[in-house]
Amino acid sequence: MAERAYLDWNATAPLRPQAREAWQDALAVVGNPSSVHAEGRAARRLIEQAREDVAHLVGARPADVIFTASGTEANMLALSPAIETGGEKRPRDRLLISAIEHASVRAGGRFPREAIEDIPVDADGRVDLAALAEAMSRALSRASRPLVSIMLANNETGVVQPVADAAAIVHAAKGLLHVDAVQAAGRVPCDMDSLGADLLTLSGHKIGGPKGAGALVRANEGIHFADPLIRGGGQERGLRAGTENVAGIAAFGAAAAAARRQMAEEAAHMLELRDRLEAGLKAISPPAVIFGAAADRLPNTTLFAAPGMKAETAVIAFDLEGVALSSGAACSSGKVQPSHVLAAMGVSAALRGAVRVSLGWTTTQADVEMFLGAWRKRTTALSKGGIAA
Ligand code: PLP
């Protein structure tokens, strides 16, 4: 049996071999992609190849991919009041976001706090489309120009959002839709056209690329950012200045190409193991609750809680047993906050200390067994001595 089971793929995935190779090759290229000489052109070629591969993953044109340093940064670039479409230059005055977005969207980008409005989710963690429609019709009646941000899959529950339906509502009211696809990419199809996304965020390290590379993809050239994120040398269409992270971007591109080629096979592999994991989890502890189980979910994610279980203690206990996973709760400045996702789903405070297990393409049956062994021990300890699992 493996010494450790890494089951925290939603936090970050291991580097794919194709990405490692692309990264190492790119490190040997000396040029600055902005230089006109042969060395510079060689670096530029690596970036443009990566742009093609990333575009291909989401069915976009390479010219519409803007590389950033992370998914967080791509979200920051996307959430701007100064996005012009169809020649209309009036600022977007309202940002509507689902109540379960990642912190990098919940922060609101460059919108003032008072312009941000939450759209609720149902008990299964799916965005409430009727509430979205109401908010959009309010915006339309005020001649407002809203930007809407809805993630494709939630990082805690794995619940896949009805993005195409949301897009129809948003577009009918003349809104613009940004989709954070950081957790969905490489696990479920992310074709921008089918989703109806106007802007879409990706992060390299979640799909087997290195940390420090992300992208914002726009649906077409008619979407214009009048407010660059970083001004300077004009890189990335003037939206994100600074000499590019050539090796990181090249490796991100290689990871995107591999993720696209292998998605169907990897998703089936993860789903099979995840189903076994959930069946084992419930067999050991019937009262355990798996959040979003009734909804369409990513094939790799399980967020669960059990009566009496304390997430922070459980994560440490699993780690000591050789299993790496995380709590659904966010830890900031040393204080563990209850999950805003579970709170939005109306989960009682007693069950909000949930634990997230997330699998990946190299996860094995032995990893699942290791998790179940550790869970059996915690459950026994909990029932014997009232020790918090
Ligand atoms: N969006 C979602 C849904 C995420 O899960 C994450 C990271 O966990 C991010 C955005 C941020 O991505 P990055 O780590 O590249 O900044």
Coordinates of C-alpha atoms and ligand atoms in Angstrom, one line a residue:
M1 CA 0.0 0.0 0.0
A2 CA 1.2 3.5 -0.8
E3 CA 2.8 5.4 2.1
R4 CA 0.6 8.5 1.6
A5 CA -2.6 9.1 -0.2
Y6 CA -2.9 12.5 -1.8
L7 CA -6.6 13.3 -1.9
D8 CA -6.5 17.1 -2.1
W9 CA -6.6 17.6 -5.9
N10 CA -9.0 20.5 -5.7
A11 CA -6.3 22.4 -3.8
T12 CA -3.7 21.6 -6.4
A13 CA -2.8 18.7 -8.7
P14 CA 0.6 17.2 -9.3
L15 CA 2.5 18.3 -12.4
R16 CA 1.7 16.2 -15.4
P17 CA 4.8 14.6 -17.1
Q18 CA 4.0 16.5 -20.3
A19 CA 4.0 19.8 -18.3
R20 CA 7.2 18.9 -16.6
E21 CA 8.9 18.2 -19.9
A22 CA 7.6 21.4 -21.5
W23 CA 8.7 23.4 -18.5
Q24 CA 12.2 22.0 -18.5
D25 CA 12.5 22.5 -22.3
A26 CA 11.3 26.1 -21.9
L27 CA 13.8 26.9 -19.2
A28 CA 16.6 26.3 -21.7
V29 CA 15.2 29.1 -24.0
V30 CA 16.9 32.3 -23.1
G31 CA 14.9 34.9 -25.1
N32 CA 12.4 37.5 -23.9
P33 CA 9.2 36.9 -25.9
S34 CA 9.1 40.7 -26.7
S35 CA 12.5 40.6 -28.4
V36 CA 12.7 40.4 -32.2
H37 CA 15.8 38.3 -32.5
A38 CA 15.8 34.5 -32.9
E39 CA 16.0 33.9 -29.2
G40 CA 13.1 36.1 -28.5
R41 CA 11.1 34.6 -31.3
A42 CA 11.8 31.1 -29.8
A43 CA 10.3 32.2 -26.5
R44 CA 7.3 33.8 -28.3
R45 CA 6.6 30.6 -30.1
L46 CA 6.4 28.7 -26.8
I47 CA 3.8 31.2 -25.5
E48 CA 1.8 31.1 -28.7
Q49 CA 1.7 27.3 -28.8
A50 CA 0.5 27.4 -25.2
R51 CA -2.1 29.9 -26.2
E52 CA -3.4 27.5 -28.8
D53 CA -3.5 24.6 -26.4
V54 CA -5.4 26.6 -23.7
A55 CA -7.8 28.0 -26.3
H56 CA -8.5 24.5 -27.6
L57 CA -9.4 23.2 -24.1
V58 CA -12.3 25.6 -24.0
G59 CA -13.2 25.9 -27.7
A60 CA -11.9 29.5 -28.0
R61 CA -9.7 31.3 -30.5
P62 CA -6.0 31.6 -29.4
A63 CA -6.2 35.4 -29.8
D64 CA -8.8 35.5 -27.0
V65 CA -6.6 33.9 -24.3
I66 CA -4.9 36.3 -21.9
F67 CA -2.3 34.7 -19.7
T68 CA -2.2 35.8 -16.0
A69 CA -0.3 34.6 -13.0
S70 CA -3.2 32.6 -11.4
G71 CA -6.9 31.9 -11.5
T72 CA -7.2 34.6 -8.8
E73 CA -5.6 37.2 -11.1
A74 CA -7.8 36.1 -14.0
N75 CA -10.9 36.7 -11.9
M76 CA -9.5 40.1 -10.8
L77 CA -9.0 41.0 -14.5
A78 CA -12.5 39.7 -15.4
L79 CA -14.4 41.5 -12.7
S80 CA -14.1 45.0 -14.0
P81 CA -16.8 47.7 -14.5
A82 CA -14.8 48.9 -17.6
I83 CA -15.7 46.0 -20.0
E84 CA -17.0 47.4 -23.3
T85 CA -19.1 45.3 -25.6
G86 CA -20.7 46.3 -29.0
G87 CA -19.1 49.7 -28.8
E88 CA -21.0 50.5 -25.5
K89 CA -18.7 52.4 -23.2
R90 CA -21.0 53.0 -20.2
P91 CA -19.4 51.3 -17.1
R92 CA -21.0 48.1 -15.8
D93 CA -22.6 49.3 -12.6
R94 CA -23.6 46.0 -10.9
L95 CA -21.8 42.7 -10.2
L96 CA -24.1 39.7 -9.5
I97 CA -22.3 36.6 -8.1
S98 CA -23.5 33.3 -6.8
A99 CA -23.3 32.9 -3.0
I100 CA -20.9 30.0 -3.4
E101 CA -18.1 31.6 -5.5
H102 CA -14.4 31.2 -4.6
A103 CA -13.0 34.0 -2.4
S104 CA -11.3 35.5 -5.5
V105 CA -14.7 36.2 -7.0
R106 CA -16.4 37.1 -3.8
A107 CA -13.8 39.8 -3.3
G108 CA -15.6 41.5 -6.2
G109 CA -12.6 42.4 -8.4
R110 CA -12.7 46.1 -9.2
F111 CA -16.3 46.7 -8.3
P112 CA -17.1 48.7 -5.2
R113 CA -18.6 46.6 -2.4
E114 CA -22.1 48.3 -2.6
A115 CA -22.4 47.3 -6.3
I116 CA -22.1 43.6 -5.5
E117 CA -25.2 41.4 -5.1
D118 CA -25.4 37.7 -4.1
I119 CA -27.5 35.2 -6.0
P120 CA -28.6 32.4 -3.6
V121 CA -28.3 28.6 -4.2
D122 CA -30.6 25.7 -3.4
A123 CA -30.1 23.0 -0.8
D124 CA -28.1 21.0 -3.3
G125 CA -25.7 23.8 -3.9
R126 CA -27.0 24.8 -7.4
V127 CA -27.5 28.5 -8.2
D128 CA -31.2 29.6 -8.0
L129 CA -32.1 30.5 -11.6
A130 CA -35.4 32.1 -10.6
A131 CA -33.5 34.4 -8.2
L132 CA -31.0 35.2 -11.0
A133 CA -33.9 36.0 -13.4
E134 CA -35.5 38.3 -10.9
A135 CA -32.2 40.1 -10.2
M136 CA -31.6 40.5 -14.0
S137 CA -35.1 41.9 -14.6
R138 CA -34.6 44.4 -11.8
A139 CA -31.3 45.4 -13.4
L140 CA -33.0 45.7 -16.8
S141 CA -35.7 47.9 -15.5
R142 CA -33.1 50.2 -14.0
A143 CA -31.2 50.3 -17.3
S144 CA -28.3 48.8 -15.4
R145 CA -25.4 47.0 -17.2
P146 CA -24.7 44.0 -15.0
L147 CA -21.8 41.7 -15.0
V148 CA -22.6 38.2 -13.7
S149 CA -20.1 35.7 -12.3
I150 CA -21.1 32.0 -11.8
M151 CA -18.6 29.2 -11.4
L152 CA -18.9 26.1 -13.5
A153 CA -18.1 23.8 -10.6
N154 CA -17.8 24.5 -6.9
N155 CA -14.5 23.9 -5.3
E156 CA -16.0 22.5 -2.1
T157 CA -18.9 20.4 -3.1
G158 CA -18.0 19.8 -6.8
V159 CA -21.6 20.7 -7.8
V160 CA -21.7 21.6 -11.4
Q161 CA -23.8 24.8 -12.0
P162 CA -26.5 25.2 -14.7
V163 CA -24.3 27.7 -16.5
A164 CA -25.9 27.4 -20.0
D165 CA -29.3 28.2 -18.5
A166 CA -27.9 31.1 -16.5
A167 CA -26.2 32.4 -19.7
A168 CA -29.6 32.5 -21.5
I169 CA -31.1 34.5 -18.6
V170 CA -28.1 36.9 -18.4
H171 CA -28.0 37.5 -22.1
A172 CA -31.8 38.1 -22.4
A173 CA -31.3 41.0 -20.0
K174 CA -28.3 42.3 -21.8
G175 CA -25.8 41.2 -19.2
L176 CA -22.4 39.7 -19.5
L177 CA -21.4 36.3 -18.0
H178 CA -18.1 35.4 -16.5
V179 CA -17.5 31.8 -15.6
D180 CA -14.9 30.6 -13.2
A181 CA -14.0 27.2 -14.6
V182 CA -10.9 26.6 -12.4
Q183 CA -12.3 23.4 -10.9
A184 CA -14.2 22.2 -13.9
A185 CA -11.5 22.3 -16.6
G186 CA -10.2 18.9 -17.5
R187 CA -12.9 17.2 -15.5
V188 CA -16.1 18.1 -17.4
P189 CA -16.5 19.7 -20.9
C190 CA -15.8 23.5 -20.8
D191 CA -16.7 24.6 -24.3
M192 CA -17.3 28.4 -24.0
D193 CA -19.8 28.4 -26.8
S194 CA -22.0 25.6 -25.4
L195 CA -21.8 27.3 -21.9
G196 CA -22.6 30.7 -23.3
A197 CA -19.7 32.2 -21.3
D198 CA -18.5 35.6 -22.3
L199 CA -15.4 35.3 -20.1
L200 CA -13.9 32.2 -18.5
T201 CA -11.2 31.7 -16.0
L202 CA -8.6 28.9 -15.9
S203 CA -5.8 28.0 -13.5
G204 CA -2.8 26.0 -14.6
H205 CA -2.0 24.2 -11.4
K206 CA -5.5 22.6 -11.1
I207 CA -5.1 20.8 -14.4
G208 CA -1.5 19.5 -13.9
G209 CA 0.4 22.6 -14.9
P210 CA 2.7 24.5 -12.6
K211 CA 1.5 27.0 -10.0
G212 CA 1.8 30.6 -11.2
A213 CA 0.0 30.4 -14.5
G214 CA -3.6 31.1 -15.3
A215 CA -5.7 32.6 -18.1
L216 CA -8.8 34.7 -18.8
V217 CA -10.5 33.7 -22.0
R218 CA -13.0 35.9 -23.8
A219 CA -15.7 34.6 -26.2
N220 CA -14.8 37.1 -29.0
E221 CA -12.8 40.1 -29.9
G222 CA -15.9 42.4 -29.3
I223 CA -15.2 42.2 -25.6
H224 CA -12.9 45.0 -24.7
F225 CA -11.3 45.7 -21.3
A226 CA -10.8 49.5 -21.0
D227 CA -9.0 49.0 -17.7
P228 CA -5.8 46.9 -17.8
L229 CA -4.9 45.0 -14.7
I230 CA -1.2 45.9 -14.9
R231 CA 0.0 48.7 -17.0
G232 CA 3.5 48.8 -18.5
G233 CA 5.2 47.1 -21.4
G234 CA 2.0 46.1 -23.2
Q235 CA 2.2 42.3 -22.9
E236 CA -0.9 40.2 -23.2
R237 CA -2.7 42.8 -25.3
G238 CA -1.8 45.5 -22.9
L239 CA -4.0 44.0 -20.2
R240 CA -1.4 42.4 -18.1
A241 CA 2.0 43.9 -18.5
G242 CA 5.3 42.2 -17.4
T243 CA 7.6 39.8 -19.1
E244 CA 5.8 36.6 -19.4
N245 CA 6.4 33.5 -17.2
V246 CA 7.5 31.6 -20.4
A247 CA 8.2 28.2 -18.8
G248 CA 5.1 28.3 -16.6
I249 CA 2.9 29.2 -19.6
A250 CA 4.5 26.6 -21.8
A251 CA 3.9 24.0 -19.1
F252 CA 0.3 25.2 -18.6
G253 CA -0.3 24.8 -22.4
A254 CA 1.1 21.2 -22.3
A255 CA -1.1 20.4 -19.3
A256 CA -4.2 21.8 -21.1
A257 CA -3.4 19.7 -24.2
A258 CA -3.0 16.5 -22.1
A259 CA -6.1 17.3 -20.0
R260 CA -8.2 17.7 -23.2
R261 CA -6.9 14.5 -24.7
Q262 CA -7.4 12.4 -21.6
M263 CA -10.5 14.0 -20.0
A264 CA -13.0 11.3 -20.8
E265 CA -10.7 8.5 -19.6
E266 CA -9.6 10.3 -16.5
A267 CA -13.1 11.4 -15.6
A268 CA -14.3 7.8 -15.8
H269 CA -11.4 6.6 -13.7
M270 CA -12.1 9.2 -11.0
L271 CA -15.8 8.6 -10.9
E272 CA -15.3 4.8 -10.4
L273 CA -13.0 5.4 -7.5
R274 CA -15.2 8.2 -6.0
D275 CA -18.2 6.0 -6.1
R276 CA -16.3 3.3 -4.2
L277 CA -15.1 5.8 -1.7
E278 CA -18.6 7.2 -1.1
A279 CA -20.1 3.7 -0.8
G280 CA -17.4 2.7 1.7
L281 CA -17.8 6.0 3.7
K282 CA -21.5 5.5 4.1
A283 CA -21.1 1.8 5.0
I284 CA -18.7 2.7 7.8
S285 CA -20.7 5.6 9.0
P286 CA -24.4 5.6 7.8
P287 CA -25.3 9.0 9.3
A288 CA -22.5 10.7 7.2
V289 CA -23.9 13.3 4.9
I290 CA -22.5 13.8 1.4
F291 CA -23.2 17.4 0.3
G292 CA -24.7 18.0 -3.2
A293 CA -25.1 14.2 -3.7
A294 CA -28.4 14.7 -5.5
A295 CA -26.9 17.2 -8.0
D296 CA -24.7 16.8 -11.0
R297 CA -21.1 16.9 -9.5
L298 CA -17.5 16.7 -10.7
P299 CA -16.4 13.1 -10.9
N300 CA -13.6 13.6 -8.4
T301 CA -15.1 15.5 -5.4
T302 CA -16.8 14.4 -2.1
L303 CA -17.6 16.9 0.6
F304 CA -18.9 15.1 3.7
A305 CA -19.7 15.7 7.4
A306 CA -20.8 13.4 10.2
P307 CA -22.4 14.2 13.5
G308 CA -19.8 15.1 16.1
M309 CA -17.0 15.4 13.5
K310 CA -14.8 18.5 13.8
A311 CA -13.2 19.3 10.4
E312 CA -9.9 20.7 11.7
T313 CA -9.3 17.7 14.0
A314 CA -10.4 15.3 11.3
V315 CA -8.0 16.8 8.8
I316 CA -5.1 16.5 11.2
A317 CA -6.1 12.9 12.1
F318 CA -6.2 11.9 8.5
D319 CA -2.8 13.5 7.9
L320 CA -1.3 11.5 10.7
E321 CA -2.7 8.4 9.0
G322 CA -1.1 9.4 5.7
V323 CA -4.1 10.9 4.0
A324 CA -3.9 14.4 2.7
L325 CA -7.3 16.1 2.3
S326 CA -8.8 19.4 3.4
S327 CA -11.6 20.9 5.4
G328 CA -14.4 22.6 3.5
A329 CA -13.9 25.5 5.8
A330 CA -11.6 28.4 4.9
C331 CA -8.7 29.1 7.3
S332 CA -7.8 32.7 7.5
S333 CA -5.5 34.4 10.0
G334 CA -5.4 31.2 12.1
K335 CA -9.2 31.1 12.6
V336 CA -11.2 28.5 10.9
Q337 CA -14.4 30.0 9.4
P338 CA -17.4 27.8 8.7
S339 CA -17.9 27.2 5.0
H340 CA -19.8 30.0 3.3
V341 CA -20.8 27.4 0.7
L342 CA -22.6 25.1 3.2
A343 CA -24.0 28.2 4.9
A344 CA -25.5 29.3 1.5
M345 CA -26.9 25.8 1.1
G346 CA -28.8 26.2 4.4
V347 CA -26.8 23.4 6.1
S348 CA -27.1 23.5 9.9
A349 CA -24.1 24.9 11.8
A350 CA -23.5 21.5 13.4
L351 CA -22.7 20.0 10.0
R352 CA -20.8 22.8 8.5
G353 CA -17.4 21.4 9.7
A354 CA -17.1 19.3 6.5
V355 CA -14.2 17.4 5.1
R356 CA -13.4 17.5 1.3
V357 CA -11.9 14.5 -0.5
S358 CA -10.8 15.2 -4.0
L359 CA -9.3 12.6 -6.4
G360 CA -7.2 12.8 -9.6
W361 CA -5.9 10.9 -12.5
T362 CA -3.2 9.1 -10.6
T363 CA -5.4 8.2 -7.6
T364 CA -5.6 4.4 -7.0
Q365 CA -7.8 2.0 -5.3
A366 CA -5.1 1.7 -2.6
D367 CA -5.5 5.4 -1.9
V368 CA -9.2 5.0 -1.5
E369 CA -8.6 2.0 0.9
M370 CA -6.2 4.1 2.9
F371 CA -8.8 6.8 3.3
L372 CA -11.4 4.3 4.3
G373 CA -9.0 2.7 6.8
A374 CA -8.4 6.1 8.4
W375 CA -12.1 6.9 8.4
R376 CA -12.9 3.6 10.1
K377 CA -10.4 4.4 12.9
R378 CA -11.8 7.9 13.4
T379 CA -15.4 6.7 13.5
T380 CA -14.5 4.0 16.1
A381 CA -12.7 6.6 18.2
L382 CA -15.7 8.9 17.9
S383 CA -18.2 6.3 19.0
K384 CA -16.1 4.9 21.9
G385 CA -14.8 8.0 23.6
G386 CA -16.8 10.8 22.1
I387 CA -13.4 12.0 20.6
A388 CA -14.1 14.5 17.9
A389 CA -13.3 12.9 14.6
Ligands
PLP1 N1 -11.5 29.7 -8.5 C1 -11.8 28.5 -7.9 C2 -13.1 27.9 -8.0 C3 -10.8 27.9 -7.2 O1 -11.0 26.7 -6.6 C4 -9.5 28.5 -7.0 C5 -8.4 27.9 -6.2 O2 -8.7 27.1 -5.4 C6 -9.3 29.7 -7.7 C7 -10.3 30.3 -8.4 C8 -8.0 30.5 -7.6 O3 -7.0 29.9 -8.5 P1 -5.5 30.1 -8.2 O4 -5.0 29.2 -7.1 O5 -4.8 29.8 -9.5 O6 -5.3 31.6 -7.8

